[in-house]
CSV table of C-alpha atoms in Angstrom, one decimal:
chain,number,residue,atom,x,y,z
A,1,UNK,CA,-51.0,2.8,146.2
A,2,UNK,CA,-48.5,0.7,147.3
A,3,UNK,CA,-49.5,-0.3,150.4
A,4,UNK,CA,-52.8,-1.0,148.6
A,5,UNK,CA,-51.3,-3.5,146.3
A,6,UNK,CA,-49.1,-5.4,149.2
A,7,UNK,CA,-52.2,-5.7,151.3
A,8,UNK,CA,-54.0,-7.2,148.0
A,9,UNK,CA,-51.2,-9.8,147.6
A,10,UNK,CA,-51.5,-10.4,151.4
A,11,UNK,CA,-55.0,-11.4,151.3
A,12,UNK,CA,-54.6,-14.0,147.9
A,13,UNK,CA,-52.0,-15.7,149.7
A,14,UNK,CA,-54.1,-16.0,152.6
A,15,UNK,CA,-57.4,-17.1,150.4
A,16,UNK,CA,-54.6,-19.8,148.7
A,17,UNK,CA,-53.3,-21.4,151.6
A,18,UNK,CA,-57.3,-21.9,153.2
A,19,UNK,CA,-58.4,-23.1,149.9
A,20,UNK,CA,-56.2,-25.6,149.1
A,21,UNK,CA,-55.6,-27.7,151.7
A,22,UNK,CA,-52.8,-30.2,150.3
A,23,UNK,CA,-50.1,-27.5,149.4
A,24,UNK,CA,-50.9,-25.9,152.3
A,25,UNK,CA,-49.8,-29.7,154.2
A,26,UNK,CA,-46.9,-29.9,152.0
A,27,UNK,CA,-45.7,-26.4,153.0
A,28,UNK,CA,-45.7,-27.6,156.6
A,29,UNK,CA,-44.9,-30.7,156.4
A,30,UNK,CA,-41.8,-29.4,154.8
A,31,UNK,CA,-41.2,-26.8,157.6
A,32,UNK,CA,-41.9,-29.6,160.0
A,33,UNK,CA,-39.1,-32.5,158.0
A,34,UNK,CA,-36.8,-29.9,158.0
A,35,UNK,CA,-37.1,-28.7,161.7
A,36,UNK,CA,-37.2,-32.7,162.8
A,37,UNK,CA,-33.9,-33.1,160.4
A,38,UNK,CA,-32.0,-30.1,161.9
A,39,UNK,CA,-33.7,-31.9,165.8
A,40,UNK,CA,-31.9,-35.1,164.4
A,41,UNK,CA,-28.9,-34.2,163.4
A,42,UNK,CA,-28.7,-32.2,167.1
A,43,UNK,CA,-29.8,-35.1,169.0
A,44,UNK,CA,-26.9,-37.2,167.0
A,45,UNK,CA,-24.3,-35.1,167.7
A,46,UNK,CA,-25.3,-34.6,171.6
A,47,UNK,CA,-25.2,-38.5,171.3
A,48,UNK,CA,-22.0,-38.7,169.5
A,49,UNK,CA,-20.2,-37.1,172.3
A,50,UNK,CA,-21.3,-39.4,174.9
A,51,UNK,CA,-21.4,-42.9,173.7
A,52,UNK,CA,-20.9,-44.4,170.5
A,53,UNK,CA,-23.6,-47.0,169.3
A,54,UNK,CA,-22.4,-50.2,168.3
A,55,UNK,CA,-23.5,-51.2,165.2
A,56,UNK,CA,-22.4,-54.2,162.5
A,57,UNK,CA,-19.6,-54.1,160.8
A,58,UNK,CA,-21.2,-55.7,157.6
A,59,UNK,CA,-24.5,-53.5,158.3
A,60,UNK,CA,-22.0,-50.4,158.8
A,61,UNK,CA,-20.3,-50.9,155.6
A,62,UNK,CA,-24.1,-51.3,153.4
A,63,UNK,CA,-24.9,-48.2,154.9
A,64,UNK,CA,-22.1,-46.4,153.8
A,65,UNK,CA,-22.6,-47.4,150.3
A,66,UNK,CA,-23.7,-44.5,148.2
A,67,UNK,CA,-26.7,-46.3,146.7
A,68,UNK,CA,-29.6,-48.8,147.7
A,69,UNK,CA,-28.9,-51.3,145.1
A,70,UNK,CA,-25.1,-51.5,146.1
A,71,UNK,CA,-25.3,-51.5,150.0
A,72,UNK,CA,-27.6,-54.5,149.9
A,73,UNK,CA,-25.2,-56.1,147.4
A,74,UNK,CA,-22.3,-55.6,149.4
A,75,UNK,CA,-24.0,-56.6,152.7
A,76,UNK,CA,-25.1,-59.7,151.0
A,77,UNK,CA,-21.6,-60.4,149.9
A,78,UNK,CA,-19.8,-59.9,153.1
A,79,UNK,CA,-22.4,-61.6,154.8
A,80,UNK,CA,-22.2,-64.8,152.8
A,81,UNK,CA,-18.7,-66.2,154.6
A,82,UNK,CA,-20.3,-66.2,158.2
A,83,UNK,CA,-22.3,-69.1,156.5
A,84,UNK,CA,-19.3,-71.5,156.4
A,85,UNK,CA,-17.9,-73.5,158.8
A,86,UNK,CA,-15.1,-71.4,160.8
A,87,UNK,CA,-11.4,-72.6,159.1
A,88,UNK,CA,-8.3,-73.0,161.7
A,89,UNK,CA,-5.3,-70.2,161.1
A,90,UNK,CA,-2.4,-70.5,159.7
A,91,UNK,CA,-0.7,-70.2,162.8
A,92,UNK,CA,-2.8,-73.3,164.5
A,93,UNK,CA,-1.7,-74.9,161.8
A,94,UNK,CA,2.1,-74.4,161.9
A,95,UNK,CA,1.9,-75.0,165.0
A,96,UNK,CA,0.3,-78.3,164.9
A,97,UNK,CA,2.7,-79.3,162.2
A,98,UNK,CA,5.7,-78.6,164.2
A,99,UNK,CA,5.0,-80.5,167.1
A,100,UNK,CA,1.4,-80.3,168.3
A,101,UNK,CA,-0.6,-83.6,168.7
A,102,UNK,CA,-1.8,-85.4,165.5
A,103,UNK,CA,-5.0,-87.7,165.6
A,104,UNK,CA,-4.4,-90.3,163.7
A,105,UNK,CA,-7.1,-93.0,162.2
A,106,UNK,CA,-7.4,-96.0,163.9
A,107,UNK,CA,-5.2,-99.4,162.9
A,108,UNK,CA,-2.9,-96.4,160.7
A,109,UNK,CA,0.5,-97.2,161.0
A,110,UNK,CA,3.4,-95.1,161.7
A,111,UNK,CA,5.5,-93.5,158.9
A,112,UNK,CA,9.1,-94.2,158.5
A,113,UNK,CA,9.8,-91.0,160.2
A,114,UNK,CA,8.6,-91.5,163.8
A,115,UNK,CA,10.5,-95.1,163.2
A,116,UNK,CA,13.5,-92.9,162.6
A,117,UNK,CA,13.1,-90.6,165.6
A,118,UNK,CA,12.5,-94.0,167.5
A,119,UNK,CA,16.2,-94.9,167.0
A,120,UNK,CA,17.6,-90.9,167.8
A,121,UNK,CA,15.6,-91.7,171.2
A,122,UNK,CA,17.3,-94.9,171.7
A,123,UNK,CA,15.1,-97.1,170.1
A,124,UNK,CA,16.0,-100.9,169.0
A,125,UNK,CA,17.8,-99.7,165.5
A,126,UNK,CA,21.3,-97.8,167.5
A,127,UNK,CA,22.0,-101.4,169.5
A,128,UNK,CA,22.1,-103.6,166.4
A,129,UNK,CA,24.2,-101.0,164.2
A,130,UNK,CA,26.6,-100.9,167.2
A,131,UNK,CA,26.6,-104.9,167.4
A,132,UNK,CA,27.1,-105.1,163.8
A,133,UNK,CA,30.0,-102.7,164.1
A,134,UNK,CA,31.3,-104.8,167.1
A,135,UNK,CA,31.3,-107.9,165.4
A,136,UNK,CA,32.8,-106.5,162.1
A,137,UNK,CA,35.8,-104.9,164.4
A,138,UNK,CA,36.1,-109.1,166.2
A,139,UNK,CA,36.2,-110.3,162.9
A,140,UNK,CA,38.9,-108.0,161.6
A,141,UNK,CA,41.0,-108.8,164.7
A,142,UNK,CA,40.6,-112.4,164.9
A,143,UNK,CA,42.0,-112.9,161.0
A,144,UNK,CA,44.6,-111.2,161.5
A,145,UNK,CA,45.6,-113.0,164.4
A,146,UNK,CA,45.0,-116.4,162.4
A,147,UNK,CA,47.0,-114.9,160.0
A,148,UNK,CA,49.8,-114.2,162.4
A,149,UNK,CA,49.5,-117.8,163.9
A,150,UNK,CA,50.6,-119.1,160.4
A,151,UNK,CA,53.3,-117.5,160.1
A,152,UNK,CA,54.8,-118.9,163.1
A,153,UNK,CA,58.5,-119.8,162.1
A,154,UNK,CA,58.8,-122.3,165.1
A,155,UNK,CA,55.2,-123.8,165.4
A,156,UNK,CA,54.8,-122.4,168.8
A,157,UNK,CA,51.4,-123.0,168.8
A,158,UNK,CA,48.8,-124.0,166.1
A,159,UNK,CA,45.0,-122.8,165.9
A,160,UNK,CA,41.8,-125.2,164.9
A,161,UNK,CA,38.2,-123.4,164.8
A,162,UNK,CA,35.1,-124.9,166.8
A,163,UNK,CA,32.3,-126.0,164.0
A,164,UNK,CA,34.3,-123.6,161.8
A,165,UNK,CA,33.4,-120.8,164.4
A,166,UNK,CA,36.1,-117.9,164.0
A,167,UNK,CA,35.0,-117.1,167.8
A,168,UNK,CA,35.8,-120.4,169.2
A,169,UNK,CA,39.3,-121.4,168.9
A,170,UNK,CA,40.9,-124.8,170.0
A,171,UNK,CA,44.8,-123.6,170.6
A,172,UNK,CA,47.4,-126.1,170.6
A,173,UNK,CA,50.7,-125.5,172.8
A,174,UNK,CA,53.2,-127.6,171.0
A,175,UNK,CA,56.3,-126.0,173.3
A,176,UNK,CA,57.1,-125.3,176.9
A,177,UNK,CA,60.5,-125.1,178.9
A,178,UNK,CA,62.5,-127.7,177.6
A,179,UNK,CA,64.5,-127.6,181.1
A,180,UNK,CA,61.4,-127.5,182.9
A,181,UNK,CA,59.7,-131.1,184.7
A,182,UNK,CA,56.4,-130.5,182.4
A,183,UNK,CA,58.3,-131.0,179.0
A,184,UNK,CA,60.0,-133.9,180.5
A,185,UNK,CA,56.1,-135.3,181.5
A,186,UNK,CA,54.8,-134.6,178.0
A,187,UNK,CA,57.9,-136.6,176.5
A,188,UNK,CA,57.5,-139.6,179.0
A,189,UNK,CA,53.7,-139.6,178.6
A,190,UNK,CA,53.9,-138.9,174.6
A,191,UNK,CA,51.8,-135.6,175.0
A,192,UNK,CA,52.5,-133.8,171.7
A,193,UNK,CA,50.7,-130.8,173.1
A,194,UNK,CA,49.0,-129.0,175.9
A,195,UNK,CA,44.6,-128.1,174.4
A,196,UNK,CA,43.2,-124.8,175.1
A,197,UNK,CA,40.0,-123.6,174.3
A,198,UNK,CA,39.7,-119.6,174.0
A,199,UNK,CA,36.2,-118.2,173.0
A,200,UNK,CA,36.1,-113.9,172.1
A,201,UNK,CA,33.4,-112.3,173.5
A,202,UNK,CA,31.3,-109.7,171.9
A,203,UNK,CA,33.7,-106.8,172.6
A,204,UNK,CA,37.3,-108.7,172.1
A,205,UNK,CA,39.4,-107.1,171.7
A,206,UNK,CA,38.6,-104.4,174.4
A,207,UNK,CA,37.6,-107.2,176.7
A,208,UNK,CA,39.9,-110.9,177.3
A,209,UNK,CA,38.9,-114.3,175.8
A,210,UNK,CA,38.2,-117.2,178.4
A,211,UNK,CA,40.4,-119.4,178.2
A,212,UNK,CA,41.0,-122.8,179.9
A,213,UNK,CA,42.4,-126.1,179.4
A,214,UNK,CA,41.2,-129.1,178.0
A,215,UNK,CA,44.1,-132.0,178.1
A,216,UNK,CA,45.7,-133.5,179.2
A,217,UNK,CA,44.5,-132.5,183.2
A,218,UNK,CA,47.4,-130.7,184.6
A,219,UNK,CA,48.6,-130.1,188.5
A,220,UNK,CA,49.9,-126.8,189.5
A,221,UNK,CA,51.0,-124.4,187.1
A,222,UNK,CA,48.2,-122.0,188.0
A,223,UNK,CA,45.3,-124.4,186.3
A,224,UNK,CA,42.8,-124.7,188.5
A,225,UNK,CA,39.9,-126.9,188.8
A,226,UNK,CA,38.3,-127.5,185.4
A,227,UNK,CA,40.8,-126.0,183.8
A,228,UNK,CA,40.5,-122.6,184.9
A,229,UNK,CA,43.7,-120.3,184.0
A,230,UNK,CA,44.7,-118.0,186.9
A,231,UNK,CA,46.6,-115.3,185.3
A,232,UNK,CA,45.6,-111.5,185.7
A,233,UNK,CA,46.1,-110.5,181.7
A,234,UNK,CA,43.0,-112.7,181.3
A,235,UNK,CA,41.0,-110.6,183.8
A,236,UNK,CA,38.9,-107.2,182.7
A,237,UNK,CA,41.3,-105.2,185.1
A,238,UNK,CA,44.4,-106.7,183.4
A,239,UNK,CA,43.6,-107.0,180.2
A,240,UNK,CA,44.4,-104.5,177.1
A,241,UNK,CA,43.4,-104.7,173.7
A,242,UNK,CA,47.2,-104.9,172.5
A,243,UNK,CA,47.6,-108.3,173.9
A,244,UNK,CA,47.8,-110.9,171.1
A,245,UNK,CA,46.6,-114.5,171.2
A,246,UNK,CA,50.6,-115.4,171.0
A,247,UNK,CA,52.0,-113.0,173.6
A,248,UNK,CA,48.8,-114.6,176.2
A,249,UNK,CA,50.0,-118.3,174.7
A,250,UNK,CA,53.7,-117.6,175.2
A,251,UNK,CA,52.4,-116.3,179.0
A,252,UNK,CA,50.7,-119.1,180.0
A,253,UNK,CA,53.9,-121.6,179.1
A,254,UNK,CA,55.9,-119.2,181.2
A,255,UNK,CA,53.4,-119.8,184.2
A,256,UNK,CA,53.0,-123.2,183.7
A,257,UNK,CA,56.8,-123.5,184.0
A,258,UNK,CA,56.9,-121.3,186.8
A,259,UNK,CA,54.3,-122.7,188.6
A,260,UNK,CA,55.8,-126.4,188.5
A,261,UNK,CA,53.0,-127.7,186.6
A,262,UNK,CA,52.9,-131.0,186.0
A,263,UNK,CA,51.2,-133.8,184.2
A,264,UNK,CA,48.8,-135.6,186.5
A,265,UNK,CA,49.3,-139.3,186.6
A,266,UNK,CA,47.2,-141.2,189.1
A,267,UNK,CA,44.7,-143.9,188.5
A,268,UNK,CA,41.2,-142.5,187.2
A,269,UNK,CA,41.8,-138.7,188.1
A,270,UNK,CA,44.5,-138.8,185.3
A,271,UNK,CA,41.3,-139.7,182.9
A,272,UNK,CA,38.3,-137.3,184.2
A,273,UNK,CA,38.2,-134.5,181.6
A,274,UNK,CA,38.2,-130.7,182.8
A,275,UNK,CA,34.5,-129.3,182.0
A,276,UNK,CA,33.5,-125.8,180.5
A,277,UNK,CA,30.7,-125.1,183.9
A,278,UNK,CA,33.2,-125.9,186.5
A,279,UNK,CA,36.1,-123.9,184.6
A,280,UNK,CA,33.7,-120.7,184.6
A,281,UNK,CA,32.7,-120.9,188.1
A,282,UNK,CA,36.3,-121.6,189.2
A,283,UNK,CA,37.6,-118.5,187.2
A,284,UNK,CA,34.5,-116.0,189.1
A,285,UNK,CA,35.7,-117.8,192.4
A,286,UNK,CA,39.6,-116.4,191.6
A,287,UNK,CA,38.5,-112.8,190.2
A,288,UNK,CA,36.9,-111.8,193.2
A,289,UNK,CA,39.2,-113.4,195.6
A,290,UNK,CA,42.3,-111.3,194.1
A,291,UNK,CA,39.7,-108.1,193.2
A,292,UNK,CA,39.9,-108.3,197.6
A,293,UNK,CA,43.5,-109.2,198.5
A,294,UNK,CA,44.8,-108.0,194.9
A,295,UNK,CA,47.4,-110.7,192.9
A,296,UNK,CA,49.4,-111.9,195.7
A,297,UNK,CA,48.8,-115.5,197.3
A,298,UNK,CA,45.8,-115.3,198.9
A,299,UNK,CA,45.0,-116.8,202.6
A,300,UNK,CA,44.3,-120.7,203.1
A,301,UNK,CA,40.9,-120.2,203.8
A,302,UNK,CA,39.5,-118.3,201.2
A,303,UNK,CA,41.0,-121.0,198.5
């Protein structure tokens, strides 16, 4: 009887599946989804262990989202910045800003930093603070030596300034040697004093004043022509910045003595005035003959 009743149920299933022809579709269409899945997933994981596909990041990511509506979302959302322009880093940037080239607009002019770094180069700023500071150190040195001057208990020598120039000096000698022939000139000839000019250069005192003489003309006494003073204190190599205007002053009078200078008294020379030009090409003349034979009397022929 049971076998009966199985083989009756064997038969209705049989007579259902003919008959109706759309569950029996779904029934294999089922059986045939779920045998291409499980083929899938087979044929993925063979794949997997060869070579990986590449796939978009921003694709990747919507795909992994757990529903429709959200993946496309999120791909829309991550897709949106790839619309902008690209935006330098942060590093470029730095990197520009600390030293990299800077394009600037045409006719724009230069901040006052890069006039700064102009003058830490070398630029035209560092040579006028140090001339101001130069001057300012002349100055300071040259009052106090006018100061000095006045002082003077036996009027050795007195000072006038040039167009009221405190680096042009008029000096005059009021006193020599009393035992000497040139005092004895100045009283026959009544010459109350022996004119200098001195004029400071940039750098006095670290470098000498010129100095030369202006009347009356003199003869020997180490006065050269137009003046010209040849004495090695007033040379660079002799010089030092202790010197004062009186100690050179009270020098000169001691080489003018020494020297057997004299008072020049013949017709029309006596009169022709010594000039500035001739007196600075004399004094070059002088420096480089003794810079060759050194301060000793140098031979006939070379002056």
């Amino acid at each position: 009887m049971a076998t009966l009743l199985r083989k009756i149920g064997l038969i209705r299933l049989h007579n259902r599946d003919t008959e109706d022809p759309k569950h029996h579709h779904n029934h294999r269409g089922g059986g045939s989804g779920q045998q291409s899945a499980s083929l899938r997933g087979k044929g993925g994981a063979k794949s997997g262990g060869h070579k990986p596909q590449q796939q978009h990041p921003a694709a990747s990511a919507g795909d992994a989202s757990p529903g429709p509506g959200k993946g496309k979302g999120k791909r829309a959302v991550e897709l949106a910045p790839r619309d902008k322009p690209p935006q330098p880093a942060a590093g470029a940037a730095g990197a520009a800003g600390a030293g990299g080239p800077r394009e600037r607009a045409p006719g724009a002019r230069a901040g006052p930093g890069l006039a700064v770094a102009a003058a830490a180069a070398g630029g035209s700023l560092v040579p006028a603070a140090r001339q101001q500071h130069c001057t300012q150190v002349r100055s300071r040195r040259l009052m106090k030596e006018l100061q000095d001057i006045a002082r003077l208990s036996d009027r050795f020598i007195s000072v006038e300034l040039v167009d009221e120039s405190l680096f042009d000096w008029n000096v005059k000698l009021h006193q020599v040697d009393k035992d000497s022939v040139l005092w004895q000139d100045m009283k026959e000839t009544n010459t109350e004093f022996i004119l200098l000019n001195l004029t400071f250069p940039d750098n006095f005192p670290f470098s000498p004043p010129f100095m030369r003489v202006l009347s009356p003309r003199l003869e020997n006494g180490y006065v050269l022509d137009g003046g010209a003073i040849c004495m090695e204190l007033l040379t660079p190599r002799g010089w030092s910045s202790a010197y004062t205007v009186e100690a050179v002053m009270r020098q000169f009078a001691a080489s003018l003595v020494k020297g057997q200078g004299r008072i020049c008294r013949k017709a029309g020379k006596s009169k022709k005035s010594f000039s500035r030009k001739e007196a600075e090409a004399t004094f070059k003349s002088l420096v480089k003959t003794h810079e060759k034979y050194g301060w000793v009397t140098p031979p006939v022929s070379d002056g």
